[in-house]
XYZ file of C-alpha atoms in Angstrom:
310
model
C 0.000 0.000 0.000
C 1.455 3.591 -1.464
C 1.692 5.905 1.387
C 2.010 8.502 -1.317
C -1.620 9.816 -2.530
C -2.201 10.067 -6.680
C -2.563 13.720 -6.123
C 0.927 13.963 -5.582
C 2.076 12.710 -9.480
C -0.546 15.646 -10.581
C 1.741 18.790 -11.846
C -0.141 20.758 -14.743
C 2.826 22.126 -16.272
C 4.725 18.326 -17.174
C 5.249 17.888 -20.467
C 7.963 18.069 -22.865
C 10.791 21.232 -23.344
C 9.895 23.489 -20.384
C 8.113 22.499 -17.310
C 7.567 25.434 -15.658
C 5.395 28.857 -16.606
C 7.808 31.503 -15.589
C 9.558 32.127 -19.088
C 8.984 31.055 -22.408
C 11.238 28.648 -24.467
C 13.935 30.616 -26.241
C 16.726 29.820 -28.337
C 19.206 32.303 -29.099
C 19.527 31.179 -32.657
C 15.737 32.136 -33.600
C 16.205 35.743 -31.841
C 15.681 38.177 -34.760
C 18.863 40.279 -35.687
C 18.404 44.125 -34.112
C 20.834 46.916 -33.039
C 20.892 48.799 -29.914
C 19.683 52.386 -30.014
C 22.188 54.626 -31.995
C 22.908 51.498 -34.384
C 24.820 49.708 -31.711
C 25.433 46.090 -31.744
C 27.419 45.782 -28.913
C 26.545 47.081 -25.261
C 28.824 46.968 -21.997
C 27.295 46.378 -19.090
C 29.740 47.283 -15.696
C 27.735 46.107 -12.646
C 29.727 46.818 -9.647
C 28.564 45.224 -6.631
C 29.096 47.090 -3.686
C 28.530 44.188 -0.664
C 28.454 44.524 3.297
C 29.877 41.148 4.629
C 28.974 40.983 8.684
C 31.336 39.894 10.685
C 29.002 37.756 12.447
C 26.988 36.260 9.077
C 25.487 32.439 9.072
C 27.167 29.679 7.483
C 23.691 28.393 6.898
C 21.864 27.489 4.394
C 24.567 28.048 2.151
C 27.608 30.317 2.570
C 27.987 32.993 -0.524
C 31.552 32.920 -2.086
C 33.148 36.180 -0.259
C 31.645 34.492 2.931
C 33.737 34.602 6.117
C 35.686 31.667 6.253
C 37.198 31.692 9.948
C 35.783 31.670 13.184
C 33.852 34.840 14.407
C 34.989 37.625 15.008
C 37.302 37.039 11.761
C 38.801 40.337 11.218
C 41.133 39.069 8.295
C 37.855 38.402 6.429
C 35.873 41.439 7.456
C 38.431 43.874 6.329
C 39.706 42.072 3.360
C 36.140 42.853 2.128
C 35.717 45.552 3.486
C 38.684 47.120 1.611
C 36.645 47.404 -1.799
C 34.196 49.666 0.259
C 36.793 52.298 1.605
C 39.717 51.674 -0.919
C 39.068 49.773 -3.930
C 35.929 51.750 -4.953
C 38.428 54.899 -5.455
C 40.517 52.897 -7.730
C 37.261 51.830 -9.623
C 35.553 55.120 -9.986
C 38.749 56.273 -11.307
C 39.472 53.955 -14.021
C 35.399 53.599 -14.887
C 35.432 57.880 -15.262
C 38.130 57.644 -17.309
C 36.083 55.181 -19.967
C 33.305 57.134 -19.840
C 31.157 54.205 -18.272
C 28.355 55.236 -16.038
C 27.752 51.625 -14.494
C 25.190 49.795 -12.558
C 25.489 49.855 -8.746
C 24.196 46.585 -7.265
C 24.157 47.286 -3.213
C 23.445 45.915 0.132
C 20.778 48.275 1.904
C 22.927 47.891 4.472
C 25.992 50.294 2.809
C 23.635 52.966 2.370
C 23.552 54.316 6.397
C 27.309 52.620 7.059
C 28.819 54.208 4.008
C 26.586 57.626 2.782
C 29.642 58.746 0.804
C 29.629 55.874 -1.604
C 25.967 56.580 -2.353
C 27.061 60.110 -3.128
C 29.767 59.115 -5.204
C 27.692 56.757 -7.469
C 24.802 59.558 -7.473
C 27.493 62.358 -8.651
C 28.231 60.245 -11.482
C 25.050 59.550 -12.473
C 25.076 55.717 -12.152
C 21.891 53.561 -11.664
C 21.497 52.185 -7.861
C 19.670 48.555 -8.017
C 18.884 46.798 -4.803
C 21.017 43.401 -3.684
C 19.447 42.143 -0.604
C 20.086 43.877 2.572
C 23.340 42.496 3.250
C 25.546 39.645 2.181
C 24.859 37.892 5.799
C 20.719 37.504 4.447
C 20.542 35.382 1.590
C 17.178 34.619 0.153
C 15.899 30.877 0.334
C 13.629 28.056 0.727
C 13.775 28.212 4.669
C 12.529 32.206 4.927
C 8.450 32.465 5.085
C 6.721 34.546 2.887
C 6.667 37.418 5.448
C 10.292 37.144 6.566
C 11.257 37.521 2.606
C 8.754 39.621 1.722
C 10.302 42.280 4.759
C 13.954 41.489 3.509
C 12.970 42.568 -0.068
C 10.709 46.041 1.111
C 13.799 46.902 3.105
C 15.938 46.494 0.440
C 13.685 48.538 -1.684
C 12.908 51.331 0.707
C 16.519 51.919 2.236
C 17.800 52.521 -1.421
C 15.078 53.990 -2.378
C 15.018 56.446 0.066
C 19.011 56.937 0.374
C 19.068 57.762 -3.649
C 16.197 59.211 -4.475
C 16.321 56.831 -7.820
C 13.388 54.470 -8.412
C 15.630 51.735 -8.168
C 14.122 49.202 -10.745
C 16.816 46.762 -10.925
C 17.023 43.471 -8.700
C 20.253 40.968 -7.527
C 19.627 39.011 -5.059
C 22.904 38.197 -2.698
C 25.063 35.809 -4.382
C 22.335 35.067 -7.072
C 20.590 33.847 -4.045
C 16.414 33.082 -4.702
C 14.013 31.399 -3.175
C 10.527 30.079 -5.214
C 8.929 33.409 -4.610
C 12.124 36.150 -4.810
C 11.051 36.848 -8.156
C 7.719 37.873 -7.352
C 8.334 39.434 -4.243
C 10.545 42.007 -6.092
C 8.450 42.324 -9.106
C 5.631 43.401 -6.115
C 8.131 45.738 -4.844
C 8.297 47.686 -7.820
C 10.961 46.127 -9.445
C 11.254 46.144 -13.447
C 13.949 43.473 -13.731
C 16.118 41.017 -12.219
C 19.455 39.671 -12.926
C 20.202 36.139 -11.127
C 19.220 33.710 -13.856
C 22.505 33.251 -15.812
C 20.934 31.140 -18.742
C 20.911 33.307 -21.724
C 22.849 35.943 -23.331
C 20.075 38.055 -24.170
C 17.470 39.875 -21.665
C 14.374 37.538 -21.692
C 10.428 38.422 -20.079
C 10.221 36.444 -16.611
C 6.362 35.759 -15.455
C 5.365 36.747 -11.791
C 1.725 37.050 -10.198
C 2.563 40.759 -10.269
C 3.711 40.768 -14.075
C 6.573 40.465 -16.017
C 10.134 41.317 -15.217
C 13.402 41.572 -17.520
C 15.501 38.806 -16.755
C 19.154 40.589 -17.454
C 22.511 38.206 -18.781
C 24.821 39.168 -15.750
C 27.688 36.763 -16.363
C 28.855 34.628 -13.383
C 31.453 33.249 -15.435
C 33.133 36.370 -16.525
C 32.813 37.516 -13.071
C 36.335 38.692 -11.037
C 33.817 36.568 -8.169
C 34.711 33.586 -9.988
C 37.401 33.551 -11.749
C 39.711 35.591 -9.166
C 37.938 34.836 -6.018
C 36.933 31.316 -6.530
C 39.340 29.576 -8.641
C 42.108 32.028 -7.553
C 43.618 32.458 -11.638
C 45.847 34.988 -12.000
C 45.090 38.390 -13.565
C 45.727 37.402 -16.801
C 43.839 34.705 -17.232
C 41.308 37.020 -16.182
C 42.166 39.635 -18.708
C 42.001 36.910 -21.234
C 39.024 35.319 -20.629
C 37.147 38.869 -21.343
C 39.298 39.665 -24.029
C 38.103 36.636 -25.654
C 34.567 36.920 -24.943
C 34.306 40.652 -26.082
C 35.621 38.951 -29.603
C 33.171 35.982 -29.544
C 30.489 38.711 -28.570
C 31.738 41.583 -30.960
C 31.438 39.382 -33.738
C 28.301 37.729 -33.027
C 26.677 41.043 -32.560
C 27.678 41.954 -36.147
C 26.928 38.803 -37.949
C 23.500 37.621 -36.079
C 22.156 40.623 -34.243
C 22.285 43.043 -30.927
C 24.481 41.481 -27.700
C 25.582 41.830 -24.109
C 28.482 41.864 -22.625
C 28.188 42.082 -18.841
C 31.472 43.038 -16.491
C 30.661 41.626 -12.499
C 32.921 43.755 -10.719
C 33.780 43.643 -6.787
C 36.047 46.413 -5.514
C 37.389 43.932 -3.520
C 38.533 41.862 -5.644
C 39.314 43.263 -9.210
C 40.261 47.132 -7.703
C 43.607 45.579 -5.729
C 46.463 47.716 -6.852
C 47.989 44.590 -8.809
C 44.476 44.063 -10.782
C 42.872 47.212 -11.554
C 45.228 47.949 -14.882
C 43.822 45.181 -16.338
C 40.139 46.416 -16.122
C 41.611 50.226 -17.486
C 43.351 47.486 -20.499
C 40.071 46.192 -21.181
C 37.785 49.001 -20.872
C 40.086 50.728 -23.362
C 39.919 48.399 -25.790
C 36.435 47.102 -25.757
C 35.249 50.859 -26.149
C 37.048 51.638 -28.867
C 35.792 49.414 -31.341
C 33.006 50.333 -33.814
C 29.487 49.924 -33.108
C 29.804 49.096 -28.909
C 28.943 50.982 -26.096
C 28.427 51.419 -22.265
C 25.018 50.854 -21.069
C 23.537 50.628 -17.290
C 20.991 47.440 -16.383
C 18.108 50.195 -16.609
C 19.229 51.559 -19.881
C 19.271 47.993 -21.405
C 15.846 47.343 -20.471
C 14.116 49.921 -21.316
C 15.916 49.359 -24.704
C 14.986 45.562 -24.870
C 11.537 46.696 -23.889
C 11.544 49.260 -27.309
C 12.430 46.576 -29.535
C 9.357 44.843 -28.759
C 11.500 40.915 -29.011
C 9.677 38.210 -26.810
């Protein structure tokens, strides 16, 4: 005797391809060729994530990559992080003003009452503030209620919000951290897209109760998080990894229509004194080639949105 009732093999949405209803099925190949506005075919996305690591965060349910990875209090790990907030930002400003690149600012809540100069700094230069949790010590999962998420994303929200004076319409969730319901919790927020999916290099419409968001390509793979801070390469394996990519991406964008290429950036990892020349190598050269230029997450979907592509 089954102790499992036949309800339980009932699910609606099984059948072949997808399985679920919050996007569509989408292959990059049968995406329509287009150009950004201005005849662009290739736009630069700098996200720079500006993070607040507690000293006293949870190992549980899952510790982000950054996470503290010695006893509390670990002061080795609290100010190794926190040296991208009152150092390597300077170095990062510096070599992002002198591109030209007005970037996307995904932040903790919690950096806008600790750190009100950085939110001046990023408002003087007119970059777009999107929310990324409260802190890197609340990551958003399967264990929070409802309420307890639903508070974490509305303080998000409201602290940037109110710190900015921006309508803050972008969405990262800590470490690409979601639970089932993130997505609509933010889109019920306010929130016009999200960028935590990493499955597509194109911006794509993601279904919530509350309507659609933009899902936005923000590359984990290209990310300093991953290739400096996880599998500890060296610079220039870094530098050649997105050197390589901006070719793939240059040329696809010319021979099958508009692209994104999407630089993660962590002051605390990529603005150290013996990285940062490689971003100002980069930036140089990706900018100077025909047909590409700098774009925030906002700008690219409200773009997206104007081509009128499913």
């Amino acid at each position: 005797m089954s102790l499992i009732p036949d309800s339980y093999f009932d699910y609606p949405l099984r059948r072949k391809g997808m399985d679920h209803d919050r996007y569509a099925a989408r292959y990059l190949r049968d995406v329509p060729s287009f150009q950004w506005q201005g005849g662009k075919t290739l736009l630069v996305w700098a996200c720079v994530h500006l993070e607040h690591f507690p000293m006293d965060m949870p190992a549980s349910p899952v510790k982000p990559i950054g996470g503290m990875d010695r006893p509390y209090p670990s002061v080795w790990d609290y100010s190794t992080r926190d040296y991208g907030n009152r150092v390597g930002i300077e170095r990062l400003f510096r070599v992002l003003d002198k591109h030209g690149v007005k970037a996307t600012a995904a932040m903790n809540a919690a950096l806008a009452p600790r750190y009100p100069h950085l939110m001046d700094e990023v408002l003087k230069r007119g970059w777009e503030v999107a929310a990324a949790g409260v802190d890197m010590g609340h990551l958003h999962h399967s264990r929070l209620s409802v309420e307890e998420e639903r508070a974490l994303v509305g303080e998000a929200f409201s602290t940037l919000r109110a710190a900015s004076g921006q309508a803050v319409t972008g969405w990262h969730s800590p470490a690409h951290s979601q639970s089932a319901v993130t997505p609509d919790l933010v889109a019920e927020a306010g929130a016009k897209y999200i960028c935590d999916w990493i499955n597509d290099d194109l911006p794509y419409a993601f279904h919530t109760p509350a309507g659609d968001l933009t899902q936005l390509p923000l590359s984990y793979d290209l990310s300093d998080h991953k290739i400096l801070g996880l599998q500890n390469m060296p610079i220039g394996d870094y530098e050649y990894q997105l050197d390589a990519a901006f070719d793939v991406l240059l040329d696809e964008s010319r021979t099958r229509g508009g692209r994104i290429l999407s630089l993660s950036l962590s002051p605390w990892i990529i603005a150290q004194p013996g990285r940062i020349d490689a971003l100002d190598r980069l930036l140089g050269r990706f900018l100077k080639a025909d047909g590409v230029a700098s774009a925030t997450g906002e700008e690219i979907r409200s773009q997206w949105q104007g081509l009128g592509i499913a």
